[in-house]
Amino acid sequence: MNASDIRVYLRDSTIQKANTKGTVTFALANVNNGDARFVQMTVEPSNDYEILSKSNYFYIGDMSADDTESQEIEVFVKDTSKDKIIFPVKIEYKDPDETKYTKNVDVELRLYNANELKLFGFEKPSNMLYISIVLLVVLIVLIFWYRRRKAKK
């Protein structure tokens, strides 16, 4: 009988930068022919983030061969200069022969700096420069109009 092999990867995230709250979705895949039973996932704590979800533990249950499951957690990524955050994830499960497996996997979340966020379209460039120029032009026109009006009186 083939043993099950559970892999963990990042499926989705609403977090693109440090000092941000959002959700991270982990996916588990059973990539071998064997079934996995009593699958459990724990997202371990880290100094780089705070887990805001009520629990960092998830009971998945049984996973058939070639099956996937997802779990979502809410986290706050702390202020950091790092360009990635590592989520240490522990997976525990049994195969049909009751052999217990424990895997520790580091799941990586890429963080972007301000320039990269604008370059990749995650954030729109600031319009403050354009707004400032328009306000300055309007102010100059009003000053000239006021002086001209005052000079005619």
Coordinates of N, CA and C in Angstrom, one line a residue, residues 2-140:
N2 N 0.5 2.2 -0.8 CA 1.3 3.5 -0.8 C 1.0 4.4 0.3
A3 N 2.0 4.9 0.9 CA 1.7 5.9 2.1 C 1.2 7.2 1.5
S4 N 0.4 7.9 2.3 CA 0.0 9.2 2.0 C 1.1 10.2 2.2
D5 N 1.0 11.3 1.4 CA 2.1 12.3 1.5 C 1.3 13.7 1.5
I6 N 1.2 14.3 2.6 CA 0.5 15.6 2.7 C 1.5 16.7 2.5
R7 N 1.2 17.6 1.6 CA 2.0 18.8 1.3 C 1.2 20.0 1.7
V8 N 1.9 21.1 2.2 CA 1.2 22.3 2.5 C 1.8 23.4 1.7
Y9 N 1.0 24.3 1.2 CA 1.4 25.5 0.4 C 0.5 26.6 0.7
L10 N 1.0 27.8 0.3 CA 0.2 29.0 0.4 C -0.8 29.1 -0.8
R11 N -2.1 29.1 -0.6 CA -3.0 29.2 -1.6 C -3.4 30.7 -2.0
D12 N -3.5 31.5 -0.9 CA -4.0 32.9 -1.1 C -3.6 33.7 0.1
S13 N -3.5 35.0 -0.1 CA -3.3 35.9 1.0 C -3.8 37.3 0.6
T14 N -4.4 38.0 1.6 CA -4.7 39.4 1.3 C -3.7 40.4 1.8
I15 N -2.6 39.8 2.3 CA -1.5 40.6 2.9 C -0.4 40.8 1.8
Q16 N 0.0 42.0 1.6 CA 1.1 42.3 0.6 C 2.3 43.0 1.3
K17 N 2.0 43.6 2.5 CA 3.1 44.4 3.1 C 3.1 44.2 4.6
A18 N 4.2 44.6 5.2 CA 4.3 44.5 6.7 C 3.3 45.5 7.4
N19 N 3.1 45.3 8.6 CA 2.2 46.2 9.4 C 0.8 46.2 8.9
T20 N 0.3 45.0 8.5 CA -1.0 44.8 7.9 C -1.7 43.6 8.5
K21 N -3.1 43.8 8.6 CA -3.9 42.7 9.0 C -4.6 42.1 7.8
G22 N -4.7 40.8 7.7 CA -5.4 40.2 6.6 C -5.5 38.7 6.8
T23 N -5.9 38.0 5.7 CA -6.1 36.5 5.8 C -5.0 35.8 5.0
V24 N -4.7 34.7 5.5 CA -3.7 33.8 4.8 C -4.4 32.4 4.6
T25 N -4.5 31.9 3.4 CA -5.1 30.6 3.1 C -4.1 29.6 2.8
F26 N -4.0 28.5 3.7 CA -3.1 27.4 3.4 C -3.9 26.3 2.8
A27 N -3.2 25.6 1.9 CA -3.8 24.5 1.2 C -3.0 23.2 1.6
L28 N -3.7 22.1 1.8 CA -3.1 20.8 2.1 C -3.4 19.9 0.9
A29 N -2.5 19.2 0.4 CA -2.7 18.3 -0.7 C -2.2 16.9 -0.4
N30 N -3.0 15.9 -0.6 CA -2.5 14.5 -0.4 C -2.0 14.1 -1.8
V31 N -0.7 14.0 -2.0 CA -0.2 13.8 -3.4 C 0.2 12.4 -3.7
N32 N 0.0 11.5 -2.8 CA 0.2 10.1 -3.1 C -1.1 9.3 -3.3
N33 N -0.9 8.0 -3.5 CA -2.1 7.1 -3.7 C -2.8 6.7 -2.5
G34 N -2.1 6.8 -1.3 CA -2.7 6.4 -0.1 C -3.6 7.4 0.6
D35 N -4.6 7.0 1.3 CA -5.4 7.9 2.1 C -4.7 8.4 3.3
A36 N -5.1 9.6 3.8 CA -4.6 10.1 5.1 C -5.8 10.2 6.0
R37 N -5.5 9.8 7.3 CA -6.6 9.9 8.3 C -6.2 10.8 9.4
F38 N -7.3 11.4 10.0 CA -7.1 12.2 11.2 C -6.1 13.4 10.9
V39 N -6.2 14.0 9.8 CA -5.2 15.1 9.4 C -5.5 16.3 10.3
Q40 N -4.4 16.8 10.9 CA -4.5 18.0 11.7 C -3.4 19.0 11.3
M41 N -3.7 20.3 11.4 CA -2.7 21.3 11.0 C -2.7 22.3 12.1
T42 N -1.4 22.7 12.5 CA -1.2 23.8 13.5 C -0.3 24.8 12.9
V43 N -0.7 26.1 12.9 CA 0.2 27.2 12.5 C 0.9 27.7 13.7
E44 N 2.2 27.5 13.7 CA 2.9 27.8 14.9 C 3.1 29.3 15.1
P45 N 3.2 29.8 16.3 CA 3.4 31.3 16.5 C 4.8 31.7 16.0
S46 N 5.0 33.0 15.8 CA 6.2 33.6 15.4 C 6.3 35.0 15.9
N47 N 7.5 35.6 15.9 CA 7.7 37.0 16.3 C 7.3 37.9 15.2
D48 N 7.2 37.4 14.0 CA 6.9 38.2 12.8 C 5.4 38.5 12.6
Y49 N 4.5 37.8 13.2 CA 3.1 38.0 13.1 C 2.4 37.6 14.3
E50 N 1.1 38.1 14.4 CA 0.2 37.7 15.5 C -1.0 37.0 14.9
I51 N -1.3 35.9 15.4 CA -2.5 35.1 14.9 C -3.7 35.7 15.5
L52 N -4.7 36.2 14.7 CA -5.9 36.9 15.2 C -7.1 35.9 15.2
S53 N -7.0 34.8 14.5 CA -8.0 33.8 14.5 C -8.2 33.3 15.9
K54 N -9.4 32.7 16.2 CA -9.6 32.2 17.5 C -8.7 31.0 17.8
S55 N -8.2 30.3 16.8 CA -7.4 29.1 17.0 C -6.3 29.0 15.9
N56 N -5.2 28.5 16.3 CA -4.1 28.2 15.3 C -4.1 26.7 14.9
Y57 N -5.1 26.0 15.5 CA -5.2 24.5 15.2 C -6.4 24.2 14.4
F58 N -6.3 23.3 13.4 CA -7.4 22.9 12.5 C -7.4 21.4 12.4
Y59 N -8.6 20.9 12.6 CA -8.8 19.4 12.3 C -9.4 19.3 10.9
I60 N -8.6 18.6 10.1 CA -9.1 18.5 8.7 C -9.9 17.2 8.5
G61 N -9.5 16.1 9.2 CA -10.2 14.8 9.1 C -9.5 14.0 8.1
D62 N -10.2 13.2 7.3 CA -9.7 12.3 6.3 C -9.5 12.9 5.0
M63 N -8.4 12.6 4.3 CA -8.1 13.1 3.0 C -7.8 11.9 2.1
S64 N -8.6 11.8 1.1 CA -8.4 10.7 0.1 C -7.2 11.0 -0.8
A65 N -6.7 10.1 -1.5 CA -5.6 10.3 -2.4 C -6.0 11.3 -3.4
D66 N -5.1 12.2 -3.7 CA -5.3 13.3 -4.7 C -6.3 14.3 -4.3
D67 N -6.5 14.5 -3.0 CA -7.5 15.4 -2.4 C -6.8 16.6 -1.9
T68 N -7.5 17.8 -1.9 CA -7.0 19.0 -1.3 C -8.0 19.6 -0.3
E69 N -7.5 20.3 0.7 CA -8.3 21.0 1.6 C -7.6 22.4 1.9
S70 N -8.4 23.3 2.3 CA -7.9 24.7 2.6 C -8.3 25.1 4.0
Q71 N -7.4 25.9 4.6 CA -7.7 26.5 5.9 C -7.3 27.9 5.9
E72 N -8.1 28.8 6.4 CA -7.8 30.3 6.4 C -7.6 30.8 7.8
I73 N -6.6 31.6 8.0 CA -6.4 32.2 9.3 C -6.3 33.7 9.1
E74 N -6.6 34.4 10.1 CA -6.5 35.9 10.1 C -5.2 36.2 10.9
V75 N -4.3 37.0 10.4 CA -3.1 37.4 11.1 C -2.8 38.9 10.9
F76 N -2.0 39.4 11.8 CA -1.4 40.7 11.7 C 0.1 40.6 11.5
V77 N 0.6 41.0 10.3 CA 2.0 40.9 10.1 C 2.6 42.2 10.7
K78 N 3.6 42.0 11.6 CA 4.2 43.1 12.4 C 5.1 43.9 11.5
D79 N 5.5 45.1 12.0 CA 6.4 45.9 11.2 C 7.7 45.3 11.1
T80 N 8.2 45.0 9.9 CA 9.4 44.3 9.7 C 10.0 44.8 8.4
S81 N 11.3 44.7 8.3 CA 12.0 45.1 7.0 C 12.2 43.9 6.2
K82 N 11.8 42.7 6.6 CA 12.0 41.5 5.8 C 11.1 41.5 4.6
D83 N 11.6 40.8 3.5 CA 10.8 40.7 2.3 C 9.9 39.5 2.2
K84 N 9.9 38.7 3.3 CA 9.1 37.5 3.4 C 8.8 37.2 4.8
I85 N 7.7 36.5 5.1 CA 7.4 36.0 6.4 C 7.3 34.5 6.2
I86 N 7.8 33.8 7.2 CA 7.7 32.3 7.2 C 6.7 31.9 8.3
F87 N 5.7 31.1 7.8 CA 4.7 30.5 8.7 C 5.2 29.0 9.0
P88 N 5.6 28.7 10.2 CA 5.9 27.3 10.5 C 4.6 26.6 10.7
V89 N 4.4 25.5 9.9 CA 3.1 24.8 10.0 C 3.5 23.3 10.3
K90 N 2.7 22.8 11.3 CA 2.9 21.4 11.6 C 1.7 20.6 11.2
I91 N 2.0 19.5 10.5 CA 0.9 18.6 9.9 C 1.1 17.2 10.6
E92 N 0.0 16.7 11.1 CA 0.0 15.4 11.7 C -1.1 14.6 11.1
Y93 N -0.8 13.3 10.8 CA -1.8 12.4 10.2 C -1.4 11.0 10.3
K94 N -2.3 10.1 10.0 CA -2.1 8.6 10.0 C -2.4 8.1 8.7
D95 N -1.7 7.0 8.3 CA -2.0 6.3 7.1 C -3.0 5.2 7.4
P96 N -3.6 4.5 6.4 CA -4.5 3.5 6.7 C -4.0 2.3 7.6
D97 N -2.7 2.2 7.7 CA -2.1 1.2 8.6 C -1.9 1.7 10.0
E98 N -2.4 2.9 10.3 CA -2.3 3.6 11.6 C -0.9 4.0 11.9
T99 N 0.0 4.2 10.9 CA 1.3 4.7 11.1 C 1.2 6.2 11.2
K100 N 1.7 6.8 12.3 CA 1.6 8.3 12.5 C 2.7 9.0 11.8
Y101 N 2.4 10.1 11.2 CA 3.3 11.0 10.5 C 3.2 12.4 11.1
T102 N 4.4 13.1 11.3 CA 4.4 14.5 11.7 C 5.4 15.2 10.7
K103 N 4.9 16.3 10.1 CA 5.7 17.0 9.2 C 5.7 18.5 9.7
N104 N 6.9 19.1 9.7 CA 7.0 20.5 9.9 C 7.4 21.2 8.6
V105 N 6.6 22.1 8.2 CA 6.8 22.8 6.9 C 6.9 24.3 7.1
D106 N 7.8 25.0 6.4 CA 7.8 26.4 6.4 C 7.1 26.9 5.2
V107 N 6.1 27.7 5.4 CA 5.3 28.2 4.3 C 5.6 29.7 4.2
E108 N 6.1 30.1 3.0 CA 6.6 31.5 2.8 C 5.5 32.4 2.2
L109 N 5.4 33.6 2.8 CA 4.6 34.7 2.3 C 5.5 35.9 1.9
R110 N 5.4 36.3 0.6 CA 6.3 37.4 0.1 C 5.6 38.7 0.6
L111 N 6.5 39.6 1.0 CA 6.1 41.0 1.4 C 6.7 41.9 0.4
Y112 N 6.0 43.0 0.0 CA 6.5 43.9 -0.9 C 6.7 45.3 -0.3
N113 N 7.7 46.0 -0.8 CA 7.9 47.4 -0.3 C 7.0 48.3 -1.1
A114 N 7.1 49.6 -0.8 CA 6.1 50.6 -1.4 C 6.3 50.7 -2.9
N115 N 7.6 50.7 -3.4 CA 7.8 50.8 -4.8 C 7.3 49.6 -5.5
E116 N 7.5 48.4 -5.0 CA 7.0 47.1 -5.6 C 5.5 47.1 -5.6
L117 N 4.9 47.6 -4.6 CA 3.4 47.6 -4.5 C 2.8 48.4 -5.7
K118 N 3.5 49.6 -5.9 CA 3.0 50.5 -7.1 C 3.4 49.8 -8.4
L119 N 4.6 49.3 -8.5 CA 5.0 48.7 -9.8 C 4.1 47.5 -10.2
F120 N 3.7 46.7 -9.2 CA 2.9 45.5 -9.5 C 1.4 45.7 -9.5
G121 N 1.0 47.0 -9.2 CA -0.4 47.4 -9.3 C -1.2 47.0 -8.1
F122 N -0.5 46.7 -6.9 CA -1.3 46.4 -5.7 C -1.8 47.7 -5.1
E123 N -1.0 48.8 -5.3 CA -1.4 50.1 -4.8 C -1.3 51.1 -5.9
K124 N -2.3 52.0 -5.9 CA -2.3 53.1 -6.9 C -1.3 54.2 -6.5
P125 N -0.6 54.8 -7.5 CA 0.4 55.9 -7.1 C -0.4 57.0 -6.5
S126 N 0.2 57.7 -5.6 CA -0.4 58.8 -4.9 C -0.7 60.0 -5.9
N127 N -1.9 60.6 -5.8 CA -2.3 61.7 -6.6 C -2.0 63.0 -5.9
M128 N -1.3 63.0 -4.8 CA -1.1 64.2 -4.0 C -0.3 65.3 -4.8
L129 N 0.6 64.8 -5.6 CA 1.4 65.8 -6.4 C 0.5 66.5 -7.4
Y130 N -0.4 65.8 -8.1 CA -1.3 66.4 -9.0 C -2.3 67.3 -8.3
I131 N -2.8 66.9 -7.2 CA -3.7 67.7 -6.4 C -3.0 69.0 -6.0
S132 N -1.8 68.9 -5.5 CA -1.0 70.1 -5.0 C -0.8 71.1 -6.2
I133 N -0.5 70.6 -7.4 CA -0.2 71.5 -8.5 C -1.5 72.2 -8.9
V134 N -2.6 71.5 -8.9 CA -3.9 72.1 -9.3 C -4.3 73.1 -8.2
L135 N -4.1 72.8 -7.0 CA -4.4 73.8 -5.9 C -3.6 75.0 -6.0
L136 N -2.3 74.8 -6.4 CA -1.4 76.0 -6.5 C -1.8 76.8 -7.7
V137 N -2.1 76.2 -8.8 CA -2.6 77.0 -10.0 C -3.9 77.8 -9.6
V138 N -4.8 77.1 -9.0 CA -6.1 77.8 -8.6 C -5.8 79.0 -7.7
L139 N -4.9 78.8 -6.7 CA -4.5 79.8 -5.8 C -3.9 81.0 -6.5
I140 N -3.0 80.8 -7.5 CA -2.3 81.8 -8.2 C -3.4 82.6 -9.1

